Structure formats: C-alpha cells, structure tokens
PDB file of C-alpha atoms in Angstrom:
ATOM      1  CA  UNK A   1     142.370 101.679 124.697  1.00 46.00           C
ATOM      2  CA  UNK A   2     139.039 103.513 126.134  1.00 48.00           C
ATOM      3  CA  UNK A   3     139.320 105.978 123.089  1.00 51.00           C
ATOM      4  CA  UNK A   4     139.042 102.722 120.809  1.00 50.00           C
ATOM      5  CA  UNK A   5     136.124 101.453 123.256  1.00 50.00           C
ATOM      6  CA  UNK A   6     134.184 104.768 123.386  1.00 51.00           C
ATOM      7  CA  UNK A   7     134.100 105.010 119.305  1.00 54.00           C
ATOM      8  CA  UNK A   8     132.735 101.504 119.474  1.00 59.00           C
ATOM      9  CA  UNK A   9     129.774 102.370 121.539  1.00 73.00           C
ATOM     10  CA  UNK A  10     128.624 104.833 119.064  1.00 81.00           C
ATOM     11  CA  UNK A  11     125.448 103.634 117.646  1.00 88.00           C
ATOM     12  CA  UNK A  12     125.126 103.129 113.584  1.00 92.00           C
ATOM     13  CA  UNK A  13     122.707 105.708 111.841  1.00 94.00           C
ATOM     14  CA  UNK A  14     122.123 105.676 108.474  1.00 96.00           C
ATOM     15  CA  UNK A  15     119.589 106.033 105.576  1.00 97.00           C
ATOM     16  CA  UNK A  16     117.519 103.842 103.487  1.00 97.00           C
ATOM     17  CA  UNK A  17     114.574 103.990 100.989  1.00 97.00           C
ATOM     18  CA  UNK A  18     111.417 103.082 102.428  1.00 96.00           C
ATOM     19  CA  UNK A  19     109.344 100.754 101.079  1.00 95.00           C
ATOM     20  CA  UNK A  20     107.528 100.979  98.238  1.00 92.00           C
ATOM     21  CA  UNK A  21     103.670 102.276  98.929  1.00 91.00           C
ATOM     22  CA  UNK A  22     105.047 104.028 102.342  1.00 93.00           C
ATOM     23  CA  UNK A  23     104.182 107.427 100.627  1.00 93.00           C
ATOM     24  CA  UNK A  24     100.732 106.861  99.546  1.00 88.00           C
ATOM     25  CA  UNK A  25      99.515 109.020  96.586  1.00 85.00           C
ATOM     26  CA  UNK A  26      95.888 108.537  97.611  1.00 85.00           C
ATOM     27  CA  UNK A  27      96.413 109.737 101.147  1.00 87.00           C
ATOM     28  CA  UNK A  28      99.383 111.870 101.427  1.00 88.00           C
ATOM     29  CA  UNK A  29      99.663 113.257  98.571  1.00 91.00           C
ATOM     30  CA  UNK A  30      97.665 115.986  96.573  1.00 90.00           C
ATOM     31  CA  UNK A  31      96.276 116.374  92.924  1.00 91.00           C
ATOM     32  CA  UNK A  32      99.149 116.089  90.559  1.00 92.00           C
ATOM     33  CA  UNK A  33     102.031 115.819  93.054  1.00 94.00           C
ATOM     34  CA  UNK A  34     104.661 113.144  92.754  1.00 93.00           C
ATOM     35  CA  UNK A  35     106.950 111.312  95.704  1.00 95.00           C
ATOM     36  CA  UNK A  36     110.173 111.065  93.977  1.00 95.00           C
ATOM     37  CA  UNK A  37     111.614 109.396  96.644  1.00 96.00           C
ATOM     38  CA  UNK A  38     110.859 108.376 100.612  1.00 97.00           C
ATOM     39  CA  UNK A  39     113.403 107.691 102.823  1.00 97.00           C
ATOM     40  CA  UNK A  40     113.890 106.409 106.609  1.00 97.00           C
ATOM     41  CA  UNK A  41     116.817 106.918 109.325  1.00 96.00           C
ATOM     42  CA  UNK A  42     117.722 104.006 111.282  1.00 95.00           C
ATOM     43  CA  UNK A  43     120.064 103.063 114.362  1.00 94.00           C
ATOM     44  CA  UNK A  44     121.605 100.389 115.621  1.00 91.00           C
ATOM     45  CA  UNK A  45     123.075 100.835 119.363  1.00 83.00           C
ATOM     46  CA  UNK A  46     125.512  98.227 120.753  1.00 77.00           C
ATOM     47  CA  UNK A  47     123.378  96.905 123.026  1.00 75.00           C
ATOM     48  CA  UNK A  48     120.580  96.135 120.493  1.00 76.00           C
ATOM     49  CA  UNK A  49     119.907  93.356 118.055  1.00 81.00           C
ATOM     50  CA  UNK A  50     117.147  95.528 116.476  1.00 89.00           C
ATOM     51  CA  UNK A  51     117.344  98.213 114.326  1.00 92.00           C
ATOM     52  CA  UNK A  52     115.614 101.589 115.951  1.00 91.00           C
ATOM     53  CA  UNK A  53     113.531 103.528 113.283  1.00 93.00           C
ATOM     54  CA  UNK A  54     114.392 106.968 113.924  1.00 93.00           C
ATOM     55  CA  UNK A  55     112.224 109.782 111.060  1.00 93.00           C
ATOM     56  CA  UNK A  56     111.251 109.336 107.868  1.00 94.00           C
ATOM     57  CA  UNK A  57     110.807 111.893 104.952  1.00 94.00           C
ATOM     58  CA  UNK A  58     110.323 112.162 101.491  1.00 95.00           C
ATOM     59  CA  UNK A  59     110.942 114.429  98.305  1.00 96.00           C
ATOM     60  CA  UNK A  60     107.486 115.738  97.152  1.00 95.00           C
ATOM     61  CA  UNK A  61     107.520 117.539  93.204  1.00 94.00           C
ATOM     62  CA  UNK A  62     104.904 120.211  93.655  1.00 93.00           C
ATOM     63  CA  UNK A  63     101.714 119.703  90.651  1.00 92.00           C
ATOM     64  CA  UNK A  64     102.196 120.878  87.136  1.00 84.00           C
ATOM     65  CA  UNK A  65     105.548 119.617  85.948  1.00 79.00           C
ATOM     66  CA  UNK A  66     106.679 122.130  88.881  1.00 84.00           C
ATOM     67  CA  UNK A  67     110.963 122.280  89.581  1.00 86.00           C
ATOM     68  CA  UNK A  68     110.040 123.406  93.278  1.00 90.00           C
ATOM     69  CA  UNK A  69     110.150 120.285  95.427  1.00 93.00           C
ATOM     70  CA  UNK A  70     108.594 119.582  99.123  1.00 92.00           C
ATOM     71  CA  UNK A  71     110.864 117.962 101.519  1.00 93.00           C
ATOM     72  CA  UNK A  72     108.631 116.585 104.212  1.00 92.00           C
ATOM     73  CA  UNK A  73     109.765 114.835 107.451  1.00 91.00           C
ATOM     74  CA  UNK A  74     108.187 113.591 110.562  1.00 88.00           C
ATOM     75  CA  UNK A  75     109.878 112.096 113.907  1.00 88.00           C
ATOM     76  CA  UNK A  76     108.759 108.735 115.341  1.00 85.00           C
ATOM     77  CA  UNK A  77     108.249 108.650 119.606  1.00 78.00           C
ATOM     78  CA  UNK A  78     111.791 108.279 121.101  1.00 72.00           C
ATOM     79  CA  UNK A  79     113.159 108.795 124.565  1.00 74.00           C
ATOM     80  CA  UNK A  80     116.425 109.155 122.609  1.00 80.00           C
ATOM     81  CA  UNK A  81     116.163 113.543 120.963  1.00 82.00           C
ATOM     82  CA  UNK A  82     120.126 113.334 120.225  1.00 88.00           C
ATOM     83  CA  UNK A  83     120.091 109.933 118.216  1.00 90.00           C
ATOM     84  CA  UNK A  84     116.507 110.893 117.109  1.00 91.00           C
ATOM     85  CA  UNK A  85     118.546 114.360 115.895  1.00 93.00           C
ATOM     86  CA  UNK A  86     121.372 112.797 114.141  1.00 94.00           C
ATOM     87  CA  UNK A  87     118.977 110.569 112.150  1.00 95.00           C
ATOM     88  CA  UNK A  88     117.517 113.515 110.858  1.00 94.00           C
ATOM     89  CA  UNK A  89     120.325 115.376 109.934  1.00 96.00           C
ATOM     90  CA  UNK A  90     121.261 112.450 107.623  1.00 97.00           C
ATOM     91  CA  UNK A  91     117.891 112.032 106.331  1.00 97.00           C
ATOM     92  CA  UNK A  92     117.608 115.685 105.681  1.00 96.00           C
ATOM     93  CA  UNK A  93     121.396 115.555 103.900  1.00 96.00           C
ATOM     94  CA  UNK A  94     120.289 112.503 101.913  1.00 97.00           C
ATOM     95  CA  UNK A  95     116.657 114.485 100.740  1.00 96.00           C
ATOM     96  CA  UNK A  96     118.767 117.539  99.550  1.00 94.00           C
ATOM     97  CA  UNK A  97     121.518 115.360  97.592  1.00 94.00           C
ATOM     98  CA  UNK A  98     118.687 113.699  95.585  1.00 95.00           C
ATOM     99  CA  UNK A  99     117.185 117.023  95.055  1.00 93.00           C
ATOM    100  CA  UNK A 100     120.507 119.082  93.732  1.00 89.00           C
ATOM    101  CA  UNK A 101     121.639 115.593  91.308  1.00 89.00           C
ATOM    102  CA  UNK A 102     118.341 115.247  89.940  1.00 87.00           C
ATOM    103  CA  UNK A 103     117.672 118.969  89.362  1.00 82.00           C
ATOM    104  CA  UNK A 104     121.567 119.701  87.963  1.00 77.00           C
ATOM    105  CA  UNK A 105     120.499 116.048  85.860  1.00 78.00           C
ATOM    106  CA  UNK A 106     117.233 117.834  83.969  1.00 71.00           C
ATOM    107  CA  UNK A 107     118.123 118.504  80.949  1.00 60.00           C
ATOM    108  CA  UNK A 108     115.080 120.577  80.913  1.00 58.00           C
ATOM    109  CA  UNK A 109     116.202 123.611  83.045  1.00 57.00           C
ATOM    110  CA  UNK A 110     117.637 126.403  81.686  1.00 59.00           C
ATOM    111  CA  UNK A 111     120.963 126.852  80.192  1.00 55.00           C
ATOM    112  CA  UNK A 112     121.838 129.475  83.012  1.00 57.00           C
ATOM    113  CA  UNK A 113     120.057 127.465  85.935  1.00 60.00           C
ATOM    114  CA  UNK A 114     122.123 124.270  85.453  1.00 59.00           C
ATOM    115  CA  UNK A 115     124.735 124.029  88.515  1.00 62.00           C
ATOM    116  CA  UNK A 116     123.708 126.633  89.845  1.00 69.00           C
ATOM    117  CA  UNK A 117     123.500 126.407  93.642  1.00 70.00           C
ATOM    118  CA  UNK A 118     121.264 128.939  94.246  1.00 79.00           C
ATOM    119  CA  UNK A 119     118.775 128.068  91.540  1.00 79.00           C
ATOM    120  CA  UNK A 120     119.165 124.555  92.670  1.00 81.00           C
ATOM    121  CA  UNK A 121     118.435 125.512  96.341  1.00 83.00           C
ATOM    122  CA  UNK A 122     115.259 127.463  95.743  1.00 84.00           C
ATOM    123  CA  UNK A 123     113.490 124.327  94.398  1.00 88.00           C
ATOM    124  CA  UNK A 124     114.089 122.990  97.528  1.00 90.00           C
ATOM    125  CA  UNK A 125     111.781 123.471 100.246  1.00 89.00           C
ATOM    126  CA  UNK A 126     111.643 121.817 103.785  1.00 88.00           C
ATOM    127  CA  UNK A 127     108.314 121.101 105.442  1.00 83.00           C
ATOM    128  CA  UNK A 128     109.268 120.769 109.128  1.00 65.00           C
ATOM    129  CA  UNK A 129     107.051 123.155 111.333  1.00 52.00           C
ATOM    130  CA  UNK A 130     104.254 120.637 112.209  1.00 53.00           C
ATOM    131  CA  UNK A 131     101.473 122.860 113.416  1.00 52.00           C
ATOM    132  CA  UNK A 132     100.228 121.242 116.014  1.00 52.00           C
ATOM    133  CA  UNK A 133     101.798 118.214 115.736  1.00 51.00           C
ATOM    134  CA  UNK A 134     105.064 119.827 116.358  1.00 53.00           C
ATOM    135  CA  UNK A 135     106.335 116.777 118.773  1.00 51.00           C
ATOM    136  CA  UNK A 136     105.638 115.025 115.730  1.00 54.00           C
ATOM    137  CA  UNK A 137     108.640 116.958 113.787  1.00 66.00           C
ATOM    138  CA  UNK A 138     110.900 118.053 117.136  1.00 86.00           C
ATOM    139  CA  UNK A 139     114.241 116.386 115.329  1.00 88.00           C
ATOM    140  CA  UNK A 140     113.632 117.175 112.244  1.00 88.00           C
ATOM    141  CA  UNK A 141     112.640 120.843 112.741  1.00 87.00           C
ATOM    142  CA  UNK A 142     116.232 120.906 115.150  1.00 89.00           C
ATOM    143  CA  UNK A 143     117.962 119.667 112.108  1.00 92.00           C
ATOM    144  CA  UNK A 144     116.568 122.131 109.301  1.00 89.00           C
ATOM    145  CA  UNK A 145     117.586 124.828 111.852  1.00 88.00           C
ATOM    146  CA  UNK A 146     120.856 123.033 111.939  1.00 91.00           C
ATOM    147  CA  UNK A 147     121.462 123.319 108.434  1.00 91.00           C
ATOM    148  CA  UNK A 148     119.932 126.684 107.762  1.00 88.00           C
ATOM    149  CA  UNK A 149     116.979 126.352 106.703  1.00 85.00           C
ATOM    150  CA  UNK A 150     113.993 128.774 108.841  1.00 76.00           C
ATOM    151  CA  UNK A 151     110.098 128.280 108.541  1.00 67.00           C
ATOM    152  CA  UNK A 152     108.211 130.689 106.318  1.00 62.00           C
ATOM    153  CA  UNK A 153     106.828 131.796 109.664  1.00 60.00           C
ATOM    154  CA  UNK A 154     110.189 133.092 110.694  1.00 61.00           C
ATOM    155  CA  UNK A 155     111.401 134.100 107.579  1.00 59.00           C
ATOM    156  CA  UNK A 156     108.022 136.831 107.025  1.00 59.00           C
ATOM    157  CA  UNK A 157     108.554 137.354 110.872  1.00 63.00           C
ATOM    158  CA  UNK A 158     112.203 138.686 110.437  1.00 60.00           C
TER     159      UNK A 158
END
C-alpha cells in the first residue's frame, strides 16, 4: 500500500554517546566543570548507506559540586532544517532524561527536592542562543522553543 511505502521512506534518527574525548575539558570546558555526558543525533535516509550526523550536545555540571547543569548544543551544516530539527528534539529529550534520573538518583538532594519536577527542572538549563554563531544552533534553538524552554534574553525581555 503507499501508506506502508510512505512510512518506509521516513529516515531513522536517533541518539548516541559520542566518543570519548569529544567534549574536551581543556578546551570546552571551564575551571571545575564536569561533562557528564555528550551525545550526537544521527540519520539514516533510504537512499543513503551513510549515516548523516545531525547536532551534538552535552550535559555540563556547573563548578563547585553545583546541582544546576548546562545543556549545550550546536547544529552541524545541513541543507536538510526539518531532519536537522527532529535530531535535535531527540537529542534535547535524551539531555533532559539523563538530567531528571541522575538528579531524582542523588541521594544527596534534599528530602523535599527528590521527585520533584520543578526542583528537578531548575537544574536544568539549555544553552542554545549562539550569539553570533546563531546558524551554528538554528535546530537546536527551534527545538528548545519547541519544548518550552526561552533564552534568558527573552525571559528578562518579557
């Protein structure tokens, strides 16, 4: 059937961890932060033997022991925005998951903090505008929006 045909076009996206040294402490990150995790969205059309590498990103813990963590992402050059978008999403989705288990898996939070959402969610914060590099961050700036999430630019705008 074409229905059956048209799902099978659909190109594969998903999410892996990157490899080890991608985040490099020396040059991306500052005094006393730690990557707990990086992370990159990949797709695989129909057509193609090769995997597309879509965004990457990765969970930053802010210095001194800190709860709050820095989700960073960045786009790579695509003529494809809606794959590049989807990639993102998931990426974004897979940051935030590892965030909320390990933070509700401390055993060092507060009694009252543990599964808490909104405790949870306000250690959680998305680096996405890009300054000047924003065609650097197009996707993954689209997809914050998507899931709610506004630049502290907008939010002390509002």
């Amino acid at each position: 059937s074409s229905h059956s045909n048209s799902l099978h076009s659909l190109p594969k996206i998903w999410v892996e961890v990157a490899e080890k040294g991608f985040v490099d402490s020396e040059e991306n990150l500052e005094d006393g932060e730690v990557c707990l995790i990086s992370l990159k969205a990949f797709a695989l059309r129909n057509n193609s033997e090769e995997p597309q590498f879509l965004c990457a990103g990765a969970l930053v813990q802010r210095p001194h022991e800190s709860n709050v963590c820095d989700a960073w992402m960045g786009d790579t050059f695509d003529e494809n925005p809606n794959l590049q978008l989807q990639g993102a999403l998931h990426l974004l989705d897979e940051l935030l998951l590892f965030h909320l288990k390990r933070y509700n898996d401390d055993k060092s939070q507060e009694k009252e903090n543990l599964n808490n959402p909104i405790a949870s969610l306000q250690t959680f914060v998305v680096q996405f505008d890009g300054g000047e590099n924003r065609y650097n961050t197009c996707a993954s700036r689209m997809a914050c929006q998507q899931r709610g999430f506004s630049s502290l630019r907008e939010s002390l705008q509002e």
